[in-house]
Each structure stands twice: as C-alpha cells, then as structure tokens.
C-alpha cells in the first residue's frame, strides 16, 4: 500500500557525504569524534554532575574508546549523528552535541548535548546546539527537532530557551535516573521558527 506523502528526507541525506565539521563562528568547532578523544571522554564521565543527568559511566579509557568507535559508525546508519565540541584554537574537548532518534522519513530528530566540567557556564552547549540546529534545518532540511531534558535540570532548560526550542509540555515520570523517575520537559523547533 503506498503512502500518501513521500519522505521529508530521503535515505542517504546524511550518509551520502562524510560527517561535516561545523564552526560556531565564535571559537567552537563541532567535529567528528577521534580515537584520541577517549581520555577526555573518560575524564568527563567521572564528574558526579554527569551521573546526575546521564545514565552512563565510564570505567576506563578503553571503554570510552569503544563508545567513540560506535559513535563514528552511527553516521552511516543515519539514526544518530554525534559531534565532539572543541575549542577552535586548542582542539580541547568541551562537550558533545548530537542528533538522536533520527527519522529521515519524517524529517525528525532529537537534539542532545553535554559539556565538560571546565566548559560549564560558558555558553558552550547553547552555541553548539544553535550551530547544529541551523545546519540540520538549513543544510539538511529537517522539519522538526525535539529536545528533552529532566524538568529539574535548569541548565538544560536555559540552553533550550536560548536556542529557540519552545517548551511544548511535560512528559510525566518519563525517564529513570539513579535517584528515581523524572518528569521531562519537551521542547521543539520546527522549520521556519
């Protein structure tokens, strides 16, 4: 049975080209992950604040290296696309920004991010998210981007607001963190916002 509409984005919209390097224009670079990022990723996941909002822990640099191998392969599958956020001058890792749960047929993805402890409070997450959002809408043609965060994570709520993601509602008791079930804020932007 045929669909009444075609895909918003055809298969290959991402994987037909290598993953791009994106500049924020103000000192940050979003680039594909590299094997040599493993020590910095491992160190980032030793931070107790990461454990508050993220489910993963890293027991070793080798484990972080395995994550990076997986992140690099995800581009070809067009379901997840992840970038290292680095300082443009030093290439020091400052965070990560990603499109997750990509559904090309619907032109939909979820934006996710984290920052290293040293990068917090410097606008890194907002600048990286803004750059990724512009690229996703203007260069690729996504129709809708969603951003979910724990309602108690006020810093993530500020990032969503700064980058134009409107609060659409609360998903009650939607995500299990180490301290129990959390309500999640659902923010979104659509093409043309």
PDB file of C-alpha atoms in Angstrom:
ATOM      1  CA  UNK A   1       0.000   0.000   0.000  1.00  0.00           C
ATOM      2  CA  UNK A   2       1.575   3.333  -0.975  1.00  0.00           C
ATOM      3  CA  UNK A   3       1.995   6.253   1.407  1.00  0.00           C
ATOM      4  CA  UNK A   4       0.018   9.428   0.754  1.00  0.00           C
ATOM      5  CA  UNK A   5       3.168  11.525   1.256  1.00  0.00           C
ATOM      6  CA  UNK A   6       6.795  10.986   0.415  1.00  0.00           C
ATOM      7  CA  UNK A   7       9.746  11.145   2.769  1.00  0.00           C
ATOM      8  CA  UNK A   8      10.696  14.548   4.130  1.00  0.00           C
ATOM      9  CA  UNK A   9      14.336  13.493   3.792  1.00  0.00           C
ATOM     10  CA  UNK A  10      15.384  10.626   1.526  1.00  0.00           C
ATOM     11  CA  UNK A  11      17.618   7.853   2.719  1.00  0.00           C
ATOM     12  CA  UNK A  12      21.227   8.965   2.280  1.00  0.00           C
ATOM     13  CA  UNK A  13      20.552  12.570   3.304  1.00  0.00           C
ATOM     14  CA  UNK A  14      23.339  12.251   5.877  1.00  0.00           C
ATOM     15  CA  UNK A  15      25.478   9.268   4.880  1.00  0.00           C
ATOM     16  CA  UNK A  16      25.957  10.252   1.234  1.00  0.00           C
ATOM     17  CA  UNK A  17      28.648  12.667   2.461  1.00  0.00           C
ATOM     18  CA  UNK A  18      31.276  12.484   5.194  1.00  0.00           C
ATOM     19  CA  UNK A  19      30.203  13.912   8.535  1.00  0.00           C
ATOM     20  CA  UNK A  20      30.917  17.650   8.336  1.00  0.00           C
ATOM     21  CA  UNK A  21      32.968  19.863  10.593  1.00  0.00           C
ATOM     22  CA  UNK A  22      30.836  22.811  11.744  1.00  0.00           C
ATOM     23  CA  UNK A  23      32.117  26.102  13.177  1.00  0.00           C
ATOM     24  CA  UNK A  24      30.080  28.204  15.571  1.00  0.00           C
ATOM     25  CA  UNK A  25      31.928  31.285  14.328  1.00  0.00           C
ATOM     26  CA  UNK A  26      32.807  32.263  17.893  1.00  0.00           C
ATOM     27  CA  UNK A  27      35.561  29.900  18.964  1.00  0.00           C
ATOM     28  CA  UNK A  28      33.973  26.446  18.908  1.00  0.00           C
ATOM     29  CA  UNK A  29      34.186  23.625  16.386  1.00  0.00           C
ATOM     30  CA  UNK A  30      31.813  20.674  16.063  1.00  0.00           C
ATOM     31  CA  UNK A  31      33.824  17.832  14.548  1.00  0.00           C
ATOM     32  CA  UNK A  32      33.586  14.059  14.209  1.00  0.00           C
ATOM     33  CA  UNK A  33      34.962  12.145  17.161  1.00  0.00           C
ATOM     34  CA  UNK A  34      38.541  10.845  17.092  1.00  0.00           C
ATOM     35  CA  UNK A  35      40.114   7.888  18.862  1.00  0.00           C
ATOM     36  CA  UNK A  36      42.406  10.274  20.744  1.00  0.00           C
ATOM     37  CA  UNK A  37      39.343  11.849  22.426  1.00  0.00           C
ATOM     38  CA  UNK A  38      38.933   8.751  24.636  1.00  0.00           C
ATOM     39  CA  UNK A  39      40.902  10.054  27.667  1.00  0.00           C
ATOM     40  CA  UNK A  40      38.899  13.300  27.731  1.00  0.00           C
ATOM     41  CA  UNK A  41      35.582  11.440  27.373  1.00  0.00           C
ATOM     42  CA  UNK A  42      36.546   9.080  30.191  1.00  0.00           C
ATOM     43  CA  UNK A  43      37.529  12.027  32.396  1.00  0.00           C
ATOM     44  CA  UNK A  44      34.250  13.833  31.645  1.00  0.00           C
ATOM     45  CA  UNK A  45      32.237  10.826  32.778  1.00  0.00           C
ATOM     46  CA  UNK A  46      33.986  10.805  36.162  1.00  0.00           C
ATOM     47  CA  UNK A  47      32.157  14.045  37.026  1.00  0.00           C
ATOM     48  CA  UNK A  48      29.299  13.466  39.542  1.00  0.00           C
ATOM     49  CA  UNK A  49      27.112  16.009  37.702  1.00  0.00           C
ATOM     50  CA  UNK A  50      27.288  13.836  34.573  1.00  0.00           C
ATOM     51  CA  UNK A  51      25.969  10.942  36.663  1.00  0.00           C
ATOM     52  CA  UNK A  52      23.049  13.071  37.824  1.00  0.00           C
ATOM     53  CA  UNK A  53      21.679  13.620  34.304  1.00  0.00           C
ATOM     54  CA  UNK A  54      23.230  10.841  32.201  1.00  0.00           C
ATOM     55  CA  UNK A  55      22.893   7.106  32.680  1.00  0.00           C
ATOM     56  CA  UNK A  56      26.336   6.070  31.512  1.00  0.00           C
ATOM     57  CA  UNK A  57      29.542   5.837  33.457  1.00  0.00           C
ATOM     58  CA  UNK A  58      32.964   5.142  32.030  1.00  0.00           C
ATOM     59  CA  UNK A  59      35.110   2.612  33.841  1.00  0.00           C
ATOM     60  CA  UNK A  60      38.154   3.060  31.620  1.00  0.00           C
ATOM     61  CA  UNK A  61      39.649   4.911  28.695  1.00  0.00           C
ATOM     62  CA  UNK A  62      39.304   1.684  26.714  1.00  0.00           C
ATOM     63  CA  UNK A  63      35.561   1.731  27.335  1.00  0.00           C
ATOM     64  CA  UNK A  64      35.360   5.378  26.194  1.00  0.00           C
ATOM     65  CA  UNK A  65      37.350   4.400  23.090  1.00  0.00           C
ATOM     66  CA  UNK A  66      34.718   1.756  22.343  1.00  0.00           C
ATOM     67  CA  UNK A  67      31.971   4.377  22.629  1.00  0.00           C
ATOM     68  CA  UNK A  68      33.823   6.588  20.151  1.00  0.00           C
ATOM     69  CA  UNK A  69      34.161   3.713  17.675  1.00  0.00           C
ATOM     70  CA  UNK A  70      30.411   3.256  17.879  1.00  0.00           C
ATOM     71  CA  UNK A  71      29.707   6.981  17.558  1.00  0.00           C
ATOM     72  CA  UNK A  72      31.768   7.132  14.372  1.00  0.00           C
ATOM     73  CA  UNK A  73      29.840   4.219  12.814  1.00  0.00           C
ATOM     74  CA  UNK A  74      26.456   5.751  13.626  1.00  0.00           C
ATOM     75  CA  UNK A  75      26.771   8.355  10.865  1.00  0.00           C
ATOM     76  CA  UNK A  76      26.440   5.705   8.153  1.00  0.00           C
ATOM     77  CA  UNK A  77      23.311   4.276   9.804  1.00  0.00           C
ATOM     78  CA  UNK A  78      21.601   7.696   9.788  1.00  0.00           C
ATOM     79  CA  UNK A  79      19.890   7.064  13.144  1.00  0.00           C
ATOM     80  CA  UNK A  80      22.321   9.023  15.342  1.00  0.00           C
ATOM     81  CA  UNK A  81      24.879  11.711  14.498  1.00  0.00           C
ATOM     82  CA  UNK A  82      27.312  12.880  17.185  1.00  0.00           C
ATOM     83  CA  UNK A  83      29.928  15.609  17.232  1.00  0.00           C
ATOM     84  CA  UNK A  84      32.730  16.458  19.622  1.00  0.00           C
ATOM     85  CA  UNK A  85      32.544  20.133  20.620  1.00  0.00           C
ATOM     86  CA  UNK A  86      36.048  21.532  20.838  1.00  0.00           C
ATOM     87  CA  UNK A  87      37.888  24.793  21.309  1.00  0.00           C
ATOM     88  CA  UNK A  88      38.738  26.117  17.838  1.00  0.00           C
ATOM     89  CA  UNK A  89      42.290  27.077  18.823  1.00  0.00           C
ATOM     90  CA  UNK A  90      43.406  24.215  21.083  1.00  0.00           C
ATOM     91  CA  UNK A  91      41.069  21.380  19.941  1.00  0.00           C
ATOM     92  CA  UNK A  92      40.401  20.747  23.657  1.00  0.00           C
ATOM     93  CA  UNK A  93      37.202  18.763  24.205  1.00  0.00           C
ATOM     94  CA  UNK A  94      34.454  20.926  25.721  1.00  0.00           C
ATOM     95  CA  UNK A  95      31.397  18.781  25.104  1.00  0.00           C
ATOM     96  CA  UNK A  96      29.214  16.785  22.774  1.00  0.00           C
ATOM     97  CA  UNK A  97      26.192  17.612  20.646  1.00  0.00           C
ATOM     98  CA  UNK A  98      24.075  15.099  18.773  1.00  0.00           C
ATOM     99  CA  UNK A  99      21.041  14.322  16.716  1.00  0.00           C
ATOM    100  CA  UNK A 100      19.464  11.169  18.141  1.00  0.00           C
ATOM    101  CA  UNK A 101      16.491   9.042  17.152  1.00  0.00           C
ATOM    102  CA  UNK A 102      16.702  10.385  13.593  1.00  0.00           C
ATOM    103  CA  UNK A 103      13.722   9.519  11.413  1.00  0.00           C
ATOM    104  CA  UNK A 104      14.577  10.785   7.932  1.00  0.00           C
ATOM    105  CA  UNK A 105      11.164   9.848   6.508  1.00  0.00           C
ATOM    106  CA  UNK A 106       9.508  12.270   8.935  1.00  0.00           C
ATOM    107  CA  UNK A 107      12.328  14.848   8.969  1.00  0.00           C
ATOM    108  CA  UNK A 108      12.575  14.426  12.749  1.00  0.00           C
ATOM    109  CA  UNK A 109      15.416  14.121  15.274  1.00  0.00           C
ATOM    110  CA  UNK A 110      16.137  14.732  18.951  1.00  0.00           C
ATOM    111  CA  UNK A 111      18.939  17.088  19.989  1.00  0.00           C
ATOM    112  CA  UNK A 112      21.188  16.070  22.865  1.00  0.00           C
ATOM    113  CA  UNK A 113      24.272  17.612  24.458  1.00  0.00           C
ATOM    114  CA  UNK A 114      26.629  17.579  27.386  1.00  0.00           C
ATOM    115  CA  UNK A 115      29.607  19.690  28.417  1.00  0.00           C
ATOM    116  CA  UNK A 116      32.766  19.006  30.357  1.00  0.00           C
ATOM    117  CA  UNK A 117      33.015  20.433  33.868  1.00  0.00           C
ATOM    118  CA  UNK A 118      35.547  23.047  32.695  1.00  0.00           C
ATOM    119  CA  UNK A 119      33.205  24.246  29.927  1.00  0.00           C
ATOM    120  CA  UNK A 120      30.087  24.774  32.049  1.00  0.00           C
ATOM    121  CA  UNK A 121      28.758  28.304  32.344  1.00  0.00           C
ATOM    122  CA  UNK A 122      30.498  29.473  29.158  1.00  0.00           C
ATOM    123  CA  UNK A 123      27.592  29.053  26.736  1.00  0.00           C
ATOM    124  CA  UNK A 124      29.186  26.026  25.065  1.00  0.00           C
ATOM    125  CA  UNK A 125      26.030  23.886  24.972  1.00  0.00           C
ATOM    126  CA  UNK A 126      23.884  26.722  23.624  1.00  0.00           C
ATOM    127  CA  UNK A 127      26.412  27.759  20.966  1.00  0.00           C
ATOM    128  CA  UNK A 128      26.926  24.170  19.801  1.00  0.00           C
ATOM    129  CA  UNK A 129      23.187  23.430  19.825  1.00  0.00           C
ATOM    130  CA  UNK A 130      22.439  26.588  17.851  1.00  0.00           C
ATOM    131  CA  UNK A 131      25.025  25.686  15.226  1.00  0.00           C
ATOM    132  CA  UNK A 132      23.813  22.091  14.918  1.00  0.00           C
ATOM    133  CA  UNK A 133      20.190  23.260  14.682  1.00  0.00           C
ATOM    134  CA  UNK A 134      20.949  25.727  11.868  1.00  0.00           C
ATOM    135  CA  UNK A 135      22.850  23.041   9.952  1.00  0.00           C
ATOM    136  CA  UNK A 136      20.062  20.477  10.434  1.00  0.00           C
ATOM    137  CA  UNK A 137      17.368  22.863   9.170  1.00  0.00           C
ATOM    138  CA  UNK A 138      19.263  24.833   6.517  1.00  0.00           C
ATOM    139  CA  UNK A 139      21.722  22.318   5.082  1.00  0.00           C
ATOM    140  CA  UNK A 140      19.897  19.008   5.513  1.00  0.00           C
ATOM    141  CA  UNK A 141      16.238  20.050   5.594  1.00  0.00           C
ATOM    142  CA  UNK A 142      14.919  18.529   8.818  1.00  0.00           C
ATOM    143  CA  UNK A 143      11.362  19.620   9.598  1.00  0.00           C
ATOM    144  CA  UNK A 144      11.260  19.185  13.402  1.00  0.00           C
ATOM    145  CA  UNK A 145      13.892  18.930  16.119  1.00  0.00           C
ATOM    146  CA  UNK A 146      12.976  17.964  19.668  1.00  0.00           C
ATOM    147  CA  UNK A 147      14.953  18.457  22.850  1.00  0.00           C
ATOM    148  CA  UNK A 148      14.178  16.523  26.047  1.00  0.00           C
ATOM    149  CA  UNK A 149      15.698  17.134  29.465  1.00  0.00           C
ATOM    150  CA  UNK A 150      14.830  16.383  33.057  1.00  0.00           C
ATOM    151  CA  UNK A 151      12.496  19.111  34.328  1.00  0.00           C
ATOM    152  CA  UNK A 152      14.827  19.529  37.313  1.00  0.00           C
ATOM    153  CA  UNK A 153      17.812  20.226  35.020  1.00  0.00           C
ATOM    154  CA  UNK A 154      17.519  24.019  34.936  1.00  0.00           C
ATOM    155  CA  UNK A 155      20.763  24.477  32.985  1.00  0.00           C
ATOM    156  CA  UNK A 156      19.405  22.356  30.122  1.00  0.00           C
ATOM    157  CA  UNK A 157      16.160  24.316  30.205  1.00  0.00           C
ATOM    158  CA  UNK A 158      18.173  27.542  29.760  1.00  0.00           C
ATOM    159  CA  UNK A 159      20.034  26.026  26.784  1.00  0.00           C
ATOM    160  CA  UNK A 160      16.719  25.071  25.158  1.00  0.00           C
ATOM    161  CA  UNK A 161      15.309  28.579  25.654  1.00  0.00           C
ATOM    162  CA  UNK A 162      18.474  30.325  24.409  1.00  0.00           C
ATOM    163  CA  UNK A 163      18.432  28.260  21.213  1.00  0.00           C
ATOM    164  CA  UNK A 164      14.767  28.873  20.390  1.00  0.00           C
ATOM    165  CA  UNK A 165      13.336  25.497  21.425  1.00  0.00           C
ATOM    166  CA  UNK A 166       9.812  26.241  22.654  1.00  0.00           C
ATOM    167  CA  UNK A 167       8.562  24.355  25.696  1.00  0.00           C
ATOM    168  CA  UNK A 168       5.711  22.172  24.438  1.00  0.00           C
ATOM    169  CA  UNK A 169       4.919  20.228  27.577  1.00  0.00           C
ATOM    170  CA  UNK A 170       5.940  17.878  30.327  1.00  0.00           C
ATOM    171  CA  UNK A 171       6.269  14.127  29.923  1.00  0.00           C
ATOM    172  CA  UNK A 172       5.395  12.908  33.398  1.00  0.00           C
ATOM    173  CA  UNK A 173       7.627  10.319  35.048  1.00  0.00           C
ATOM    174  CA  UNK A 174       9.243   9.604  31.686  1.00  0.00           C
ATOM    175  CA  UNK A 175      12.909   8.894  32.448  1.00  0.00           C
ATOM    176  CA  UNK A 176      14.563   6.832  35.138  1.00  0.00           C
ATOM    177  CA  UNK A 177      17.626   8.467  36.683  1.00  0.00           C
ATOM    178  CA  UNK A 178      19.698   6.978  39.515  1.00  0.00           C
ATOM    179  CA  UNK A 179      17.591   8.925  42.042  1.00  0.00           C
ATOM    180  CA  UNK A 180      14.242   7.822  40.584  1.00  0.00           C
ATOM    181  CA  UNK A 181      11.751   8.748  37.881  1.00  0.00           C
ATOM    182  CA  UNK A 182      11.937  12.264  36.463  1.00  0.00           C
ATOM    183  CA  UNK A 183       9.446  14.382  34.595  1.00  0.00           C
ATOM    184  CA  UNK A 184      10.909  15.515  31.281  1.00  0.00           C
ATOM    185  CA  UNK A 185      10.447  18.848  29.531  1.00  0.00           C
ATOM    186  CA  UNK A 186       9.729  18.505  25.816  1.00  0.00           C
ATOM    187  CA  UNK A 187      10.999  21.447  23.762  1.00  0.00           C
ATOM    188  CA  UNK A 188      10.896  21.661  19.962  1.00  0.00           C
ATOM    189  CA  UNK A 189      11.715  23.777  16.950  1.00  0.00           C
ATOM    190  CA  UNK A 190      10.202  23.368  13.530  1.00  0.00           C
ATOM    191  CA  UNK A 191      11.395  24.520  10.145  1.00  0.00           C
ATOM    192  CA  UNK A 192      10.692  28.249   9.900  1.00  0.00           C
ATOM    193  CA  UNK A 193      10.752  29.056  13.632  1.00  0.00           C
TER     194      UNK A 193
END
